XYZ file of C-alpha atoms in Angstrom:
379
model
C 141.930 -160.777 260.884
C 139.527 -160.715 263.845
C 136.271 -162.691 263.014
C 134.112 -160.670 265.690
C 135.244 -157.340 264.058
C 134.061 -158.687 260.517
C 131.216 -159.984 261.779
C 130.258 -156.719 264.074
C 130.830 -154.026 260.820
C 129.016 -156.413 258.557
C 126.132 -155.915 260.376
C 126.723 -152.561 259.961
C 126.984 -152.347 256.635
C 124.090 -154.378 256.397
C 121.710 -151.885 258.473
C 123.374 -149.332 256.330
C 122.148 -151.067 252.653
C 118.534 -151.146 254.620
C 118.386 -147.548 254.469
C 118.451 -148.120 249.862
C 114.745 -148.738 250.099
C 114.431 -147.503 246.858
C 117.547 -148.798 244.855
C 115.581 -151.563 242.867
C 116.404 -152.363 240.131
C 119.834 -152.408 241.774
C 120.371 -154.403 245.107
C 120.511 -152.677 248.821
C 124.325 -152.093 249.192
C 125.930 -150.761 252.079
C 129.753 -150.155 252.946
C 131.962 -149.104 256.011
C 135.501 -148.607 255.688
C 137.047 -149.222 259.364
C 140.854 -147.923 259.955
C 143.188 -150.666 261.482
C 142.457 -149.363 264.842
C 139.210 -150.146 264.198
C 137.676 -146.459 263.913
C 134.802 -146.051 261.362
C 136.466 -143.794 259.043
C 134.077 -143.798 256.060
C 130.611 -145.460 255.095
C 127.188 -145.009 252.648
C 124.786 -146.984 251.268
C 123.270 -146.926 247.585
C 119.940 -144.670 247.706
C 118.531 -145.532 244.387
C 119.854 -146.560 240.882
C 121.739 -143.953 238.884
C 122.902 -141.878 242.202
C 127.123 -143.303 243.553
C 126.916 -146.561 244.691
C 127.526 -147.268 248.568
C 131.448 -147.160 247.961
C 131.839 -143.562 246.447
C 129.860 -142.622 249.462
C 131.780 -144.201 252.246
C 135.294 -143.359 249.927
C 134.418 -139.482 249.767
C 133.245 -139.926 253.370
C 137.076 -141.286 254.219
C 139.346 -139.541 251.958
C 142.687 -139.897 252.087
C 141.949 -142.600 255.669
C 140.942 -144.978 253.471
C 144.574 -145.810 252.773
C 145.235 -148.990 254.463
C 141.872 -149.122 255.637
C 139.011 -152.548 255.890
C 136.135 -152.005 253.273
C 132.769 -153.908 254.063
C 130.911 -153.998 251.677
C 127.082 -156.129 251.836
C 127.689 -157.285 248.498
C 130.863 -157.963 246.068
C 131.972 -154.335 244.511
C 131.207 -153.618 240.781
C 133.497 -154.406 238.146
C 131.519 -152.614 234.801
C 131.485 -149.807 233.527
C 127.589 -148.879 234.248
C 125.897 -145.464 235.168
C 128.800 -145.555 237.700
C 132.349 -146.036 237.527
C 133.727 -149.867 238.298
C 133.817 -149.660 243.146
C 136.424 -152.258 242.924
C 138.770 -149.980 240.940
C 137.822 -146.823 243.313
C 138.665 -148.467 246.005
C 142.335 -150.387 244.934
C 143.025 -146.901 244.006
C 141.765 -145.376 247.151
C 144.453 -147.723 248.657
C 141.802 -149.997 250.886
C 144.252 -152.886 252.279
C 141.028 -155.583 252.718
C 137.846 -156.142 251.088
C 135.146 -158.253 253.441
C 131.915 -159.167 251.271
C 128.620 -160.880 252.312
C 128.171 -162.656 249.197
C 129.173 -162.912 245.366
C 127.141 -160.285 242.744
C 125.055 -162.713 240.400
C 125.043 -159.854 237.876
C 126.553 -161.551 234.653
C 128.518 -158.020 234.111
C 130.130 -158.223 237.763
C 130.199 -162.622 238.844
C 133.471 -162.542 240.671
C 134.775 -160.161 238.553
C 135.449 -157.524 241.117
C 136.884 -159.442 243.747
C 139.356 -160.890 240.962
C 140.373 -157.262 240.248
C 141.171 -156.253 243.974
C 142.926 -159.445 244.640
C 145.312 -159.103 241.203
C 146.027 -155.438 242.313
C 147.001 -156.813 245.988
C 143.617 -156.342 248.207
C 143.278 -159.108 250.634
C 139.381 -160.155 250.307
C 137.229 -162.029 252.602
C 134.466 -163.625 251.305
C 130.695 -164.837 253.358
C 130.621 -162.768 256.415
C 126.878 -162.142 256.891
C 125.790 -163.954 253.927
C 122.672 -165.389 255.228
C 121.405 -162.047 256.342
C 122.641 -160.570 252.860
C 120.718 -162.756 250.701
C 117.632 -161.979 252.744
C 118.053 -158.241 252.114
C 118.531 -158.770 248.261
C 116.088 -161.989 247.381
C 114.265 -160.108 244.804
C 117.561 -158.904 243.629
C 119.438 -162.385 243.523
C 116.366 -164.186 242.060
C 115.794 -162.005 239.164
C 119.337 -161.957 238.062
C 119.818 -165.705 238.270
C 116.390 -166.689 236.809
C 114.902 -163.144 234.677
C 111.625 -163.526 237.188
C 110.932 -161.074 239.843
C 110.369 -161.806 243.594
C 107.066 -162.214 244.398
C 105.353 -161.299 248.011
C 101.657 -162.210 248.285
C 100.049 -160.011 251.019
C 97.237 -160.877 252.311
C 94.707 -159.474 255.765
C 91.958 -161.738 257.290
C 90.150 -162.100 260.091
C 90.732 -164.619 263.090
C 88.530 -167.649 261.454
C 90.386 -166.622 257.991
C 87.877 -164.529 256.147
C 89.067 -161.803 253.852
C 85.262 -160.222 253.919
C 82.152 -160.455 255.452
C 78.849 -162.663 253.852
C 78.033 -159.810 252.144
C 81.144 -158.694 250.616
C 82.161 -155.899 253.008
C 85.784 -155.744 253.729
C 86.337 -152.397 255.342
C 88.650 -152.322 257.578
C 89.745 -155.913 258.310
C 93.274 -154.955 259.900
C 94.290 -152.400 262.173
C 95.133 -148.687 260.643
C 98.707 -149.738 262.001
C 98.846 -152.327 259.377
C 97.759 -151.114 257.006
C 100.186 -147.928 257.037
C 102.796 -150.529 257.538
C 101.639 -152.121 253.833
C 102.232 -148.935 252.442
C 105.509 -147.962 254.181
C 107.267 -151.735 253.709
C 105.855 -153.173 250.820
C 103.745 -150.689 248.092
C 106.945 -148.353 248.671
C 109.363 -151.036 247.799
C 108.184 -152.449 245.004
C 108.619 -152.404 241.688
C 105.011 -153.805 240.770
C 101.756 -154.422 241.747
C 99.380 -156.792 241.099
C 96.195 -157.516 241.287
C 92.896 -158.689 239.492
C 90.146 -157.569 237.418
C 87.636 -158.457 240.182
C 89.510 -156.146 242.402
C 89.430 -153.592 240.433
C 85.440 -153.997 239.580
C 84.507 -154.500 242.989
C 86.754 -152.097 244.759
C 88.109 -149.643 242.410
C 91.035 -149.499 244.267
C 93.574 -146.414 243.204
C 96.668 -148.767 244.009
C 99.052 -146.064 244.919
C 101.626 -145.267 248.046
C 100.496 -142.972 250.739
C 102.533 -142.469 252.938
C 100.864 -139.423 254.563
C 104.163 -136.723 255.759
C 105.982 -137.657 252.491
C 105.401 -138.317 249.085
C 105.825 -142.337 248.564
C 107.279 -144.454 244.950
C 104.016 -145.442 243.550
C 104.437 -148.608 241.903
C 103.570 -150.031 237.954
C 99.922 -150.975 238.815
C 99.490 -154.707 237.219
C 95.567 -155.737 236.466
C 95.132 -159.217 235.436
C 92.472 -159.133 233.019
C 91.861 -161.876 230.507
C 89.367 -160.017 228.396
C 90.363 -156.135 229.130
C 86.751 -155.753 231.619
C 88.844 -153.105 233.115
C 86.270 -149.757 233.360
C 87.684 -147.107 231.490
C 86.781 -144.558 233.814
C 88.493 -146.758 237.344
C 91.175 -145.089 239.203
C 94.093 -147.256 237.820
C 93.113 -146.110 234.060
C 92.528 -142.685 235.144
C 95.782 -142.538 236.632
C 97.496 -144.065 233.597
C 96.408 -141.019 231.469
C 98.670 -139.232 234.533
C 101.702 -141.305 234.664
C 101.413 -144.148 232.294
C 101.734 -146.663 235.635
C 98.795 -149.065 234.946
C 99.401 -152.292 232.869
C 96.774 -154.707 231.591
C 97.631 -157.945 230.909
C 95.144 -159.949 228.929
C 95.441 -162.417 226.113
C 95.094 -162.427 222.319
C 90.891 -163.340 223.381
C 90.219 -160.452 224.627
C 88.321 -157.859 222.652
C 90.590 -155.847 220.543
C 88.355 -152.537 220.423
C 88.649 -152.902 224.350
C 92.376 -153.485 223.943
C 92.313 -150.587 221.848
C 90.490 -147.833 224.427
C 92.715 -148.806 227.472
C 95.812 -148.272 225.646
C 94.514 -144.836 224.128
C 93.675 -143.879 227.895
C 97.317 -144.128 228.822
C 97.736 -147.928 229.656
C 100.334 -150.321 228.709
C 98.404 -153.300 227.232
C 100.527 -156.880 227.776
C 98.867 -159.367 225.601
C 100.061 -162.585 227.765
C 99.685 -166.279 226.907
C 96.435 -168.144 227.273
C 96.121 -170.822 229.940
C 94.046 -172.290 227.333
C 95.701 -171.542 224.174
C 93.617 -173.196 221.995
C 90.317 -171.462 223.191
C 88.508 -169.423 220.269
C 86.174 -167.749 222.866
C 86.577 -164.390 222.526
C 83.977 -164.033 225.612
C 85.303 -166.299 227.758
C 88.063 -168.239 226.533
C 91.711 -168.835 228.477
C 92.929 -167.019 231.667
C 96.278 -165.394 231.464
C 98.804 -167.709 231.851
C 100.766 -166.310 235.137
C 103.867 -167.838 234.567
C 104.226 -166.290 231.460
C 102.850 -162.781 232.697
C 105.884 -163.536 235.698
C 108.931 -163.734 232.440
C 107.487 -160.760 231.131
C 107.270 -158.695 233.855
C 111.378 -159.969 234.389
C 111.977 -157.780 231.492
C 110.037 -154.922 231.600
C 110.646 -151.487 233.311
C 113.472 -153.447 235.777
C 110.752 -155.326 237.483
C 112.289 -157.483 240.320
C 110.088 -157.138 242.855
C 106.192 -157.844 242.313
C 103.711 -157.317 245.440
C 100.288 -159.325 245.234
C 96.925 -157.466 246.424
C 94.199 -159.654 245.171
C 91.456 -162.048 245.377
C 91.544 -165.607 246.029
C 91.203 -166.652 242.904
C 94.507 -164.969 241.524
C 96.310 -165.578 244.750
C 95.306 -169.235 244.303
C 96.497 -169.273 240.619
C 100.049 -167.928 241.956
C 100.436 -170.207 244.749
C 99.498 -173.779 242.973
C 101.827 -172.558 239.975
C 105.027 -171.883 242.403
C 105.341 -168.416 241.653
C 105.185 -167.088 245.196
C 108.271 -166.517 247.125
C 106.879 -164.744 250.349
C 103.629 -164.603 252.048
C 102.819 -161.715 254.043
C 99.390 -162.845 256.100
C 97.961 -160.269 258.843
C 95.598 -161.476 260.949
C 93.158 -159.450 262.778
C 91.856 -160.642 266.271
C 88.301 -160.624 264.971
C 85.606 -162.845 263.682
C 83.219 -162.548 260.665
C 81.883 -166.005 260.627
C 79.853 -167.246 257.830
C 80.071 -170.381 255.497
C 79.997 -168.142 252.108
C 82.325 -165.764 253.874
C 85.702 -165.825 251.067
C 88.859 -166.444 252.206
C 92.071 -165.586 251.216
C 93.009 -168.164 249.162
C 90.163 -169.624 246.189
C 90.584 -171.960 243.433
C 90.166 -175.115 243.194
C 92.544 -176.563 245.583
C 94.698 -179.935 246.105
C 92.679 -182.878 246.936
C 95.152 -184.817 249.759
C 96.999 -183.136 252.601
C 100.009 -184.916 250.842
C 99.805 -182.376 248.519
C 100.006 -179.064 250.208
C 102.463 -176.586 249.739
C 105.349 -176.443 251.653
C 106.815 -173.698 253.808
C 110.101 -173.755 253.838
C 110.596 -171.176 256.885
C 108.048 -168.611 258.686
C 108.055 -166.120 261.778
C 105.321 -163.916 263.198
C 105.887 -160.501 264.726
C 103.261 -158.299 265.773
C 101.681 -154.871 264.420
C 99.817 -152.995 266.546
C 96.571 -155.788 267.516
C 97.272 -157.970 264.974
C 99.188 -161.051 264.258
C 101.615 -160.841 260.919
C 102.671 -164.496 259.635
C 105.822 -164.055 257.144
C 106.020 -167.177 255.306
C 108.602 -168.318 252.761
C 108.202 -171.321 250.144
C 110.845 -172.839 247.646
């Protein structure tokens, strides 16, 4: 066992599950099988659920050199019967001597399960090489199956002196067209949802879609909060529902039902969520949706894991003082708007001491094109 080897193909494997950008609602898996010499003699990674998993790949890749040969795998083989066949009996049958895995599958149907199987039929397994960088690449994968809620990324673009518009409500273009291609490429492309308000929608009619310009991207499930279904019937996201049936409303029981009624017969999916104010009889303007609540039933629809936030301060707010947001995506543009009324990114009402403020629990900046991107992660 040489610690530098495992250590030097995990990574490997690990750039390999990268490439499974679209795999959700499976996690990013990636395997190399290395001979004892050390030659790469097999690998793959899982390109999206229902298609082999990353061990069929880098098994067919090997064939009969797999025999006595070192699987890494980014996370702990398979042991159910699924849309696939069980990995961790392909590959004690394939003959692999050794089974290295980042981390432990949370997935009730596979929990230890697989490496139990290669160790009773004589595989030697290693266990926590790379797991740090392994749980990175599969948060939204390892938080939904050991809580039901999705992973949620709040992006966000200001300006220098943190406005998200101008006095006057212009917001075109804050961030650099780098940036913004990079939204589309690394987040609204690997998503499973996303979200935004009902102001968004009414101020910007935003289409909420992927483009990706020289290829065709994965258009998300477009999420409008929208206590009392203001959503305009003839807005991009309801257009586009009549197209693909993408577009979701959530609302509450106060909302009107005739307006309940016309979004779903123009293709949407209408979520009637709890009330922040449950006991509210105003139909007009009665509770909010109650986010934590919209969060659980997201966890169970459609394979949601992963839920990107575009929206106002007010919603962004609502998420952040309820603990629902996981990552924090904030580009900042070297310019200034200035302005007392200009918004910001973040509304509500806010904490009252310093004491109180949220906690980061680890951040980094990098840089895209001009401007400044802050990754920040709570919990």
């Amino acid at each position: 066992m040489n610690a530098s080897r495992d250590e030097q193909f995990m990574c490997r494997a690990l750039r390999l599950a990268a490439l499974g950008r679209h795999a959700s609602p499976n996690p990013m898996v990636g395997c190399v099988l290395a001979a004892p010499d050390g030659r790469v003699v097999g690998e793959g990674y899982h390109p999206q659920a229902g298609m082999p998993h990353a061990e069929v790949y880098a098994l067919r890749q090997a064939g009969a050199r797999a025999r006595g040969a070192t699987a890494y795998v980014s996370l702990e083989p398979c042991a159910h019967h699924g849309r696939t066949p069980p990995c961790a009996d392909a590959l004690w049958q394939a003959g692999v001597a050794r089974v290295v895995a980042a981390l432990t599958d949370p997935d009730p149907r596979v929990a230890g399960r697989g490496l139990e199987r290669l160790r009773a039929g004589g595989v030697d397994v290693t266990v926590g090489v790379g797991e740090t960088a392994a749980r990175a690449l599969n948060a939204a994968f390892l938080k939904h199956r050991t809580s039901g809620l999705p992973w949620v990324v709040l992006k966000t673009a200001m300006t220098l002196d943190g406005k998200v518009a101008a006095v006057t409500g212009d917001s075109r273009w804050i961030t650099s067209p780098l940036s913004r291609k990079a939204v589309h490429r690394q987040l609204r492309d690997r998503c499973d949802a996303l979200l935004t308000g009902v102001g968004t929608v009414l101020a910007d009619d935003p289409a909420l879609t992927t483009r990706l310009g020289h290829r065709a991207g994965r258009d998300p499930l477009r999420v409008i909060v929208d206590s009392r279904c203001r959503t305009p019937l003839d807005s991009q996201v309801v257009r586009r529902a009549a197209e693909d049936g993408k577009t979701l409303i959530a609302t509450t029981a106060h909302a009107d039902t005739e307006r309940r009624e016309a979004l779903a017969a123009h293709g949407c999916r209408v979520l009637v969520c709890e009330s922040d104010l449950p006991g509210s009889d105003d139909i007009g303007g009665g509770g909010r949706v109650d986010l934590a609540d919209l969060m659980r039933r997201l966890g169970t629809q459609d394979d949601i894991i992963g839920v990107l936030v575009e929206s106002g301060g007010g919603l962004a707010a609502g998420l952040l003082a309820t603990g629902l947001v996981d990552r924090w995506l904030a580009f900042v543009a070297p310019k200034i708007v200035c302005g007392r009324d200009a918004p910001g990114p973040v509304g509500g009402v806010g904490f009252a001491r310093m004491a109180d403020a949220l906690p980061v629990r680890e951040w980094r900046t990098r840089r895209c094109g001009p401007d400044l991107v802050i990754d920040a992660r709570f919990g």
